[in-house]
């Protein structure tokens, strides 16, 4: 026990928390730092919130979140007992760690990936190992063929932005019949095929997605998992042992409206992908290089520029991007796709910045 520490202090669960990207109050800041979507959610969301009957707030919301679960099931052509909904995919991931990673063997996830994963491992005391991405920041799939307590892959990966195709993901699942394999697909709608396609073949596969990126609803906090009825039942049993009422009424109703509007969803994704293409061209013209992106952000670097210094200069000029002070990626910036106008302001700044050096 540390000197001068009270006995009760010694019994506090201590964790080094995850640090989310900054949410500045100043609305004029060009915010390209947390991979939000710059466009509004589907119009039905505004309608349902503007017309909400506040009298309904007297009651608890539906703990099964039935209308939202059914609509998601319908969208993905799965049964409702294959869908679990939570307060953002962070909540779904946290519940999944608690539910599925209970082995003495280490769970496996890459050394460079979503930095929340090791925090949950520490919180729940789950042992873990981090196979290194290769020199091109690609996952080495053979590293996941050994004995383990679970496997977790973000696809596309963050912050690298790289998408691996379904054959690659299926190889990892095939080699892990004794573990739950979780694929975190926060950015999948900007990439390609989802591993949801593989669920009929693999009872131990859980796919997690979010409303925060492609559905422009980070502020509503909605995420979901799709998997076999067995996995979803296990998740629900843990959820009902923790907090029965996770989503509030406004989230349930607005989430439902978002999923219903397929056309708006598809158009929104096309817009972000078009901006990404344009941004790739301009970054190339300016001498930046970047990894091939299947996300709503680009992970960029420039031979002649110090990324940390550029990050700070951008910040002073009210343009926020994300910088990770971590080995191997400390000369990269992760830049979220904003509107085309926002990207133009970024590029004007970068042109002037490069002219000066
Ligand atoms: N997974 C990955 C890979 C992410 O980048 C994020 C966003 N920070 C999340 C999950 C969590 O997103 P949310 O909780 O908003 O659904």
Tab-separated table of C-alpha atoms and ligand atoms in Angstrom:
chain	number	residue	atom	x	y	z
A	1	UNK	CA	0.000	0.000	0.000
A	2	UNK	CA	1.234	3.488	-0.839
A	3	UNK	CA	2.097	5.650	2.227
A	4	UNK	CA	-0.610	8.035	3.437
A	5	UNK	CA	-3.243	6.213	1.437
A	6	UNK	CA	-6.487	5.418	3.211
A	7	UNK	CA	-7.510	1.744	3.167
A	8	UNK	CA	-10.585	2.518	1.047
A	9	UNK	CA	-8.422	4.323	-1.464
A	10	UNK	CA	-6.430	1.194	-1.904
A	11	UNK	CA	-9.597	-0.590	-3.009
A	12	UNK	CA	-10.453	1.807	-5.792
A	13	UNK	CA	-10.371	0.313	-9.280
A	14	UNK	CA	-7.731	2.326	-11.079
A	15	UNK	CA	-7.674	2.702	-14.829
A	16	UNK	CA	-5.873	4.930	-17.246
A	17	UNK	CA	-8.852	6.225	-19.222
A	18	UNK	CA	-9.284	6.552	-22.955
A	19	UNK	CA	-8.941	10.168	-24.079
A	20	UNK	CA	-11.538	11.122	-26.700
A	21	UNK	CA	-10.797	13.784	-29.324
A	22	UNK	CA	-11.518	17.350	-28.375
A	23	UNK	CA	-15.043	18.826	-28.685
A	24	UNK	CA	-14.423	22.594	-28.844
A	25	UNK	CA	-17.282	24.975	-27.931
A	26	UNK	CA	-16.373	27.450	-30.648
A	27	UNK	CA	-18.662	26.620	-33.595
A	28	UNK	CA	-16.405	28.391	-36.091
A	29	UNK	CA	-13.666	25.794	-35.677
A	30	UNK	CA	-13.208	23.472	-38.650
A	31	UNK	CA	-13.541	20.168	-36.905
A	32	UNK	CA	-11.768	17.346	-38.701
A	33	UNK	CA	-10.565	15.539	-35.579
A	34	UNK	CA	-13.133	12.933	-34.496
A	35	UNK	CA	-14.434	11.363	-37.703
A	36	UNK	CA	-17.913	12.806	-37.418
A	37	UNK	CA	-20.023	13.345	-40.526
A	38	UNK	CA	-20.374	17.027	-41.559
A	39	UNK	CA	-23.898	16.559	-42.956
A	40	UNK	CA	-27.159	16.369	-40.969
A	41	UNK	CA	-28.920	13.075	-40.203
A	42	UNK	CA	-31.876	11.874	-42.329
A	43	UNK	CA	-34.752	14.443	-42.400
A	44	UNK	CA	-37.018	12.018	-40.517
A	45	UNK	CA	-34.770	12.452	-37.477
A	46	UNK	CA	-35.503	16.192	-37.211
A	47	UNK	CA	-39.201	15.507	-37.738
A	48	UNK	CA	-39.440	12.960	-34.954
A	49	UNK	CA	-37.462	15.104	-32.501
A	50	UNK	CA	-39.372	18.298	-33.280
A	51	UNK	CA	-42.692	16.521	-32.809
A	52	UNK	CA	-41.751	14.517	-29.772
A	53	UNK	CA	-44.471	14.112	-27.163
A	54	UNK	CA	-42.543	14.974	-23.987
A	55	UNK	CA	-45.309	13.453	-21.899
A	56	UNK	CA	-43.941	10.096	-23.040
A	57	UNK	CA	-40.769	10.818	-21.069
A	58	UNK	CA	-42.679	10.008	-17.869
A	59	UNK	CA	-42.313	6.361	-18.752
A	60	UNK	CA	-39.223	4.219	-19.115
A	61	UNK	CA	-38.285	3.537	-22.736
A	62	UNK	CA	-38.801	0.065	-24.236
A	63	UNK	CA	-35.888	-1.950	-22.794
A	64	UNK	CA	-35.852	-4.194	-25.898
A	65	UNK	CA	-35.677	-1.126	-28.199
A	66	UNK	CA	-38.004	-3.206	-30.374
A	67	UNK	CA	-38.799	-0.829	-33.234
A	68	UNK	CA	-35.152	0.027	-33.754
A	69	UNK	CA	-33.949	-3.571	-33.455
A	70	UNK	CA	-36.592	-4.727	-35.974
A	71	UNK	CA	-35.715	-1.968	-38.444
A	72	UNK	CA	-31.976	-2.778	-38.271
A	73	UNK	CA	-32.772	-6.493	-38.697
A	74	UNK	CA	-34.876	-5.656	-41.735
A	75	UNK	CA	-32.143	-3.466	-43.234
A	76	UNK	CA	-29.557	-6.251	-42.994
A	77	UNK	CA	-31.901	-9.135	-43.759
A	78	UNK	CA	-31.324	-10.919	-40.462
A	79	UNK	CA	-33.686	-11.949	-37.647
A	80	UNK	CA	-34.409	-9.563	-34.806
A	81	UNK	CA	-32.812	-12.020	-32.384
A	82	UNK	CA	-29.530	-11.408	-34.230
A	83	UNK	CA	-29.373	-7.692	-33.364
A	84	UNK	CA	-28.119	-6.066	-30.157
A	85	UNK	CA	-28.304	-2.266	-29.725
A	86	UNK	CA	-26.284	-0.071	-27.361
A	87	UNK	CA	-25.249	3.494	-26.553
A	88	UNK	CA	-22.819	3.949	-29.427
A	89	UNK	CA	-20.510	1.187	-30.544
A	90	UNK	CA	-18.264	2.023	-27.584
A	91	UNK	CA	-21.014	0.694	-25.315
A	92	UNK	CA	-21.582	-2.343	-27.548
A	93	UNK	CA	-17.840	-3.057	-27.554
A	94	UNK	CA	-17.579	-2.624	-23.768
A	95	UNK	CA	-20.504	-5.061	-23.284
A	96	UNK	CA	-18.935	-7.492	-25.753
A	97	UNK	CA	-15.578	-7.466	-23.930
A	98	UNK	CA	-17.413	-8.189	-20.674
A	99	UNK	CA	-19.521	-10.945	-22.243
A	100	UNK	CA	-17.094	-12.782	-24.507
A	101	UNK	CA	-13.540	-12.224	-23.311
A	102	UNK	CA	-13.452	-14.325	-20.144
A	103	UNK	CA	-10.515	-16.603	-20.879
A	104	UNK	CA	-7.126	-16.765	-19.143
A	105	UNK	CA	-5.606	-16.740	-22.614
A	106	UNK	CA	-4.830	-13.336	-24.147
A	107	UNK	CA	-7.176	-11.775	-26.648
A	108	UNK	CA	-5.515	-10.557	-29.851
A	109	UNK	CA	-5.778	-7.203	-31.623
A	110	UNK	CA	-3.226	-5.220	-33.666
A	111	UNK	CA	-0.615	-2.916	-32.101
A	112	UNK	CA	-1.997	0.029	-34.057
A	113	UNK	CA	-5.788	0.156	-33.897
A	114	UNK	CA	-8.609	1.843	-31.959
A	115	UNK	CA	-6.927	2.928	-28.741
A	116	UNK	CA	-9.987	2.183	-26.593
A	117	UNK	CA	-9.396	-1.610	-26.835
A	118	UNK	CA	-6.497	-1.822	-24.327
A	119	UNK	CA	-8.445	0.427	-21.926
A	120	UNK	CA	-11.345	-2.060	-21.735
A	121	UNK	CA	-8.824	-4.886	-21.293
A	122	UNK	CA	-7.319	-3.060	-18.310
A	123	UNK	CA	-10.735	-2.179	-16.892
A	124	UNK	CA	-11.957	-5.789	-17.024
A	125	UNK	CA	-8.516	-7.327	-16.428
A	126	UNK	CA	-8.499	-9.188	-19.710
A	127	UNK	CA	-5.039	-10.324	-20.833
A	128	UNK	CA	-4.137	-9.208	-24.360
A	129	UNK	CA	-1.432	-9.361	-27.002
A	130	UNK	CA	-0.863	-6.972	-29.881
A	131	UNK	CA	0.592	-8.483	-33.053
A	132	UNK	CA	2.370	-5.731	-35.009
A	133	UNK	CA	0.992	-4.375	-38.273
A	134	UNK	CA	3.556	-4.851	-41.062
A	135	UNK	CA	5.655	-2.010	-42.496
A	136	UNK	CA	2.783	-0.973	-44.754
A	137	UNK	CA	0.417	-0.863	-41.766
A	138	UNK	CA	-1.374	-4.028	-42.915
A	139	UNK	CA	-2.659	-6.703	-40.541
A	140	UNK	CA	-0.607	-9.928	-40.685
A	141	UNK	CA	-3.415	-12.483	-40.613
A	142	UNK	CA	-1.193	-15.432	-39.679
A	143	UNK	CA	-0.513	-13.706	-36.338
A	144	UNK	CA	-4.136	-14.465	-35.421
A	145	UNK	CA	-3.931	-18.213	-36.075
A	146	UNK	CA	-2.499	-19.069	-32.653
A	147	UNK	CA	-4.315	-20.085	-29.484
A	148	UNK	CA	-6.130	-17.092	-27.935
A	149	UNK	CA	-8.972	-15.922	-25.706
A	150	UNK	CA	-10.690	-13.929	-28.464
A	151	UNK	CA	-9.919	-11.904	-31.587
A	152	UNK	CA	-10.804	-8.308	-32.329
A	153	UNK	CA	-10.198	-6.623	-35.680
A	154	UNK	CA	-11.294	-3.131	-36.704
A	155	UNK	CA	-12.068	-3.277	-40.429
A	156	UNK	CA	-11.435	-0.712	-41.845
A	157	UNK	CA	-8.752	-0.217	-39.228
A	158	UNK	CA	-8.330	3.079	-37.414
A	159	UNK	CA	-6.363	5.276	-37.560
A	160	UNK	CA	-4.723	3.624	-40.592
A	161	UNK	CA	-7.992	3.734	-42.646
A	162	UNK	CA	-7.091	0.474	-44.411
A	163	UNK	CA	-9.857	-1.987	-45.405
A	164	UNK	CA	-9.120	-5.681	-45.791
A	165	UNK	CA	-11.418	-7.689	-48.054
A	166	UNK	CA	-13.817	-10.369	-46.867
A	167	UNK	CA	-11.592	-13.303	-47.888
A	168	UNK	CA	-8.897	-11.924	-45.605
A	169	UNK	CA	-11.342	-11.519	-42.703
A	170	UNK	CA	-12.839	-14.965	-43.330
A	171	UNK	CA	-9.374	-16.557	-43.133
A	172	UNK	CA	-8.974	-15.138	-39.632
A	173	UNK	CA	-12.442	-16.353	-38.592
A	174	UNK	CA	-11.826	-19.830	-40.078
A	175	UNK	CA	-8.673	-20.225	-38.026
A	176	UNK	CA	-10.489	-19.337	-34.803
A	177	UNK	CA	-13.369	-21.787	-34.313
A	178	UNK	CA	-12.748	-21.800	-30.548
A	179	UNK	CA	-12.906	-18.019	-29.978
A	180	UNK	CA	-15.398	-15.257	-30.414
A	181	UNK	CA	-14.164	-13.084	-33.282
A	182	UNK	CA	-15.333	-9.472	-33.222
A	183	UNK	CA	-15.095	-7.295	-36.329
A	184	UNK	CA	-15.496	-3.597	-35.484
A	185	UNK	CA	-16.963	-2.064	-38.641
A	186	UNK	CA	-17.363	1.555	-37.510
A	187	UNK	CA	-16.293	2.764	-40.999
A	188	UNK	CA	-17.471	-0.109	-43.220
A	189	UNK	CA	-20.054	1.934	-45.158
A	190	UNK	CA	-17.216	3.950	-46.736
A	191	UNK	CA	-15.317	0.793	-47.724
A	192	UNK	CA	-16.773	-2.409	-49.131
A	193	UNK	CA	-18.416	-5.698	-48.167
A	194	UNK	CA	-19.384	-6.159	-44.523
A	195	UNK	CA	-18.581	-9.321	-42.571
A	196	UNK	CA	-22.331	-9.491	-41.822
A	197	UNK	CA	-22.403	-11.668	-44.975
A	198	UNK	CA	-20.379	-14.318	-43.125
A	199	UNK	CA	-22.651	-14.561	-40.085
A	200	UNK	CA	-24.757	-17.490	-41.435
A	201	UNK	CA	-21.502	-19.491	-41.680
A	202	UNK	CA	-19.917	-18.610	-38.334
A	203	UNK	CA	-21.804	-18.758	-35.049
A	204	UNK	CA	-18.799	-17.219	-33.235
A	205	UNK	CA	-18.639	-14.046	-35.381
A	206	UNK	CA	-19.899	-10.713	-34.026
A	207	UNK	CA	-19.991	-7.631	-36.271
A	208	UNK	CA	-20.270	-4.206	-34.615
A	209	UNK	CA	-21.352	-1.013	-36.389
A	210	UNK	CA	-22.352	2.538	-35.456
A	211	UNK	CA	-24.681	5.427	-36.312
A	212	UNK	CA	-21.866	7.899	-35.568
A	213	UNK	CA	-20.173	8.067	-38.979
A	214	UNK	CA	-22.217	7.118	-42.062
A	215	UNK	CA	-25.515	8.063	-40.341
A	216	UNK	CA	-24.357	11.463	-39.007
A	217	UNK	CA	-25.632	10.691	-35.507
A	218	UNK	CA	-22.592	10.697	-33.220
A	219	UNK	CA	-24.536	12.898	-30.795
A	220	UNK	CA	-27.359	10.354	-30.442
A	221	UNK	CA	-25.030	7.560	-29.356
A	222	UNK	CA	-26.354	4.482	-31.166
A	223	UNK	CA	-24.352	1.383	-32.013
A	224	UNK	CA	-25.277	-2.220	-32.716
A	225	UNK	CA	-23.947	-5.736	-33.009
A	226	UNK	CA	-25.111	-8.404	-35.428
A	227	UNK	CA	-24.363	-12.077	-34.853
A	228	UNK	CA	-25.833	-15.500	-34.175
A	229	UNK	CA	-28.829	-15.679	-31.800
A	230	UNK	CA	-26.535	-17.373	-29.278
A	231	UNK	CA	-24.095	-14.443	-29.161
A	232	UNK	CA	-26.910	-11.869	-29.064
A	233	UNK	CA	-28.661	-13.673	-26.207
A	234	UNK	CA	-25.404	-13.719	-24.224
A	235	UNK	CA	-24.975	-9.975	-24.814
A	236	UNK	CA	-28.552	-9.257	-23.747
A	237	UNK	CA	-28.156	-11.332	-20.584
A	238	UNK	CA	-25.155	-9.208	-19.611
A	239	UNK	CA	-26.910	-5.980	-20.595
A	240	UNK	CA	-29.926	-6.817	-18.410
A	241	UNK	CA	-27.512	-7.535	-15.554
A	242	UNK	CA	-25.968	-4.104	-15.939
A	243	UNK	CA	-28.533	-1.525	-17.129
A	244	UNK	CA	-31.856	-2.538	-18.719
A	245	UNK	CA	-32.640	0.871	-20.218
A	246	UNK	CA	-29.672	1.805	-22.329
A	247	UNK	CA	-31.140	3.856	-25.183
A	248	UNK	CA	-33.426	6.769	-24.348
A	249	UNK	CA	-36.709	7.319	-26.185
A	250	UNK	CA	-35.331	10.049	-28.487
A	251	UNK	CA	-32.505	7.752	-29.616
A	252	UNK	CA	-34.807	4.830	-30.280
A	253	UNK	CA	-37.245	6.907	-32.353
A	254	UNK	CA	-34.615	8.842	-34.294
A	255	UNK	CA	-32.490	5.755	-34.910
A	256	UNK	CA	-35.543	4.090	-36.423
A	257	UNK	CA	-36.115	7.068	-38.753
A	258	UNK	CA	-32.509	6.985	-39.900
A	259	UNK	CA	-32.528	3.293	-40.824
A	260	UNK	CA	-35.845	3.670	-42.668
A	261	UNK	CA	-34.401	6.271	-45.040
A	262	UNK	CA	-32.162	4.105	-47.240
A	263	UNK	CA	-31.983	6.614	-50.041
A	264	UNK	CA	-30.642	9.436	-47.862
A	265	UNK	CA	-28.130	7.033	-46.298
A	266	UNK	CA	-26.747	5.952	-49.661
A	267	UNK	CA	-26.531	9.494	-51.027
A	268	UNK	CA	-24.693	10.649	-47.892
A	269	UNK	CA	-22.045	7.969	-48.244
A	270	UNK	CA	-21.489	8.862	-51.910
A	271	UNK	CA	-20.910	12.504	-50.949
A	272	UNK	CA	-18.212	11.623	-48.394
A	273	UNK	CA	-16.495	9.237	-50.816
A	274	UNK	CA	-16.467	11.962	-53.505
A	275	UNK	CA	-14.884	14.410	-51.034
A	276	UNK	CA	-12.330	11.761	-50.095
A	277	UNK	CA	-11.388	11.303	-53.745
A	278	UNK	CA	-10.994	15.027	-54.238
A	279	UNK	CA	-8.960	15.302	-51.023
A	280	UNK	CA	-6.684	12.470	-52.156
A	281	UNK	CA	-5.947	14.376	-55.359
A	282	UNK	CA	-5.183	17.634	-53.562
A	283	UNK	CA	-3.052	15.985	-50.868
A	284	UNK	CA	-1.055	14.288	-53.649
A	285	UNK	CA	-0.556	17.628	-55.438
A	286	UNK	CA	0.741	19.093	-52.196
A	287	UNK	CA	3.296	16.307	-51.732
A	288	UNK	CA	1.497	14.390	-49.006
A	289	UNK	CA	1.162	10.626	-49.078
A	290	UNK	CA	-1.553	8.614	-47.385
A	291	UNK	CA	-2.743	5.075	-46.883
A	292	UNK	CA	-5.542	3.780	-49.118
A	293	UNK	CA	-8.679	4.741	-47.239
A	294	UNK	CA	-11.916	2.810	-46.746
A	295	UNK	CA	-13.132	5.358	-44.202
A	296	UNK	CA	-14.299	8.970	-43.848
A	297	UNK	CA	-10.760	10.091	-43.033
A	298	UNK	CA	-7.287	10.083	-44.554
A	299	UNK	CA	-4.134	9.169	-42.641
A	300	UNK	CA	-1.578	11.495	-44.189
A	301	UNK	CA	2.132	12.207	-43.908
A	302	UNK	CA	4.581	14.537	-45.669
A	303	UNK	CA	8.309	13.934	-46.039
A	304	UNK	CA	9.253	17.572	-45.440
A	305	UNK	CA	6.861	18.306	-42.606
A	306	UNK	CA	6.804	17.529	-38.918
A	307	UNK	CA	3.273	16.247	-38.256
A	308	UNK	CA	3.138	17.385	-34.650
A	309	UNK	CA	4.175	20.916	-35.569
A	310	UNK	CA	1.668	21.033	-38.418
A	311	UNK	CA	-1.055	19.746	-36.088
A	312	UNK	CA	-0.287	22.588	-33.671
A	313	UNK	CA	-0.195	25.230	-36.428
A	314	UNK	CA	-3.523	23.998	-37.796
A	315	UNK	CA	-4.992	24.166	-34.326
A	316	UNK	CA	-3.853	27.743	-33.858
A	317	UNK	CA	-5.633	28.511	-37.109
A	318	UNK	CA	-8.880	26.925	-35.916
A	319	UNK	CA	-8.543	23.720	-37.929
A	320	UNK	CA	-8.621	20.660	-35.682
A	321	UNK	CA	-7.224	17.316	-36.859
A	322	UNK	CA	-6.009	14.303	-34.832
A	323	UNK	CA	-2.405	13.590	-33.961
A	324	UNK	CA	-1.224	10.408	-32.184
A	325	UNK	CA	2.041	10.668	-30.297
A	326	UNK	CA	2.796	6.966	-30.741
A	327	UNK	CA	5.728	5.039	-32.202
A	328	UNK	CA	5.504	4.443	-35.966
A	329	UNK	CA	2.608	6.858	-36.540
A	330	UNK	CA	4.008	10.001	-34.928
A	331	UNK	CA	4.592	11.704	-38.265
A	332	UNK	CA	1.033	11.164	-39.499
A	333	UNK	CA	-2.174	13.159	-39.146
A	334	UNK	CA	-5.655	11.686	-39.219
A	335	UNK	CA	-7.903	14.071	-41.104
A	336	UNK	CA	-11.690	13.589	-41.188
A	337	UNK	CA	-13.523	14.439	-44.402
A	338	UNK	CA	-15.547	17.614	-43.803
A	339	UNK	CA	-17.703	19.425	-46.352
A	340	UNK	CA	-15.955	20.436	-49.580
A	341	UNK	CA	-15.883	24.038	-48.318
A	342	UNK	CA	-14.208	22.975	-45.081
A	343	UNK	CA	-11.661	20.925	-47.002
A	344	UNK	CA	-10.930	23.947	-49.224
A	345	UNK	CA	-10.103	26.036	-46.153
A	346	UNK	CA	-7.752	23.264	-44.973
A	347	UNK	CA	-6.061	23.072	-48.386
A	348	UNK	CA	-5.693	26.868	-48.657
A	349	UNK	CA	-3.945	26.821	-45.299
A	350	UNK	CA	-1.682	23.921	-46.317
A	351	UNK	CA	-0.710	25.630	-49.584
A	352	UNK	CA	0.315	28.787	-47.720
A	353	UNK	CA	2.103	26.722	-45.071
A	354	UNK	CA	4.096	24.802	-47.669
A	355	UNK	CA	5.012	27.996	-49.524
A	356	UNK	CA	6.580	29.341	-46.349
A	357	UNK	CA	8.926	26.425	-45.705
B	1	LIG	N1	-14.658	1.767	-33.271
B	1	LIG	C1	-13.799	2.521	-33.948
B	1	LIG	C2	-12.755	1.854	-34.800
B	1	LIG	C3	-13.871	3.923	-33.870
B	1	LIG	O1	-12.988	4.704	-34.525
B	1	LIG	C4	-14.885	4.519	-33.086
B	1	LIG	C5	-15.015	6.032	-33.019
B	1	LIG	N2	-14.228	6.645	-32.078
B	1	LIG	C6	-15.753	3.679	-32.365
B	1	LIG	C7	-15.623	2.308	-32.497
B	1	LIG	C8	-16.795	4.212	-31.436
B	1	LIG	O2	-17.772	4.961	-32.043
B	1	LIG	P1	-19.180	5.222	-31.383
B	1	LIG	O3	-19.093	4.885	-29.908
B	1	LIG	O4	-19.454	6.664	-31.615
B	1	LIG	O5	-20.148	4.339	-32.083
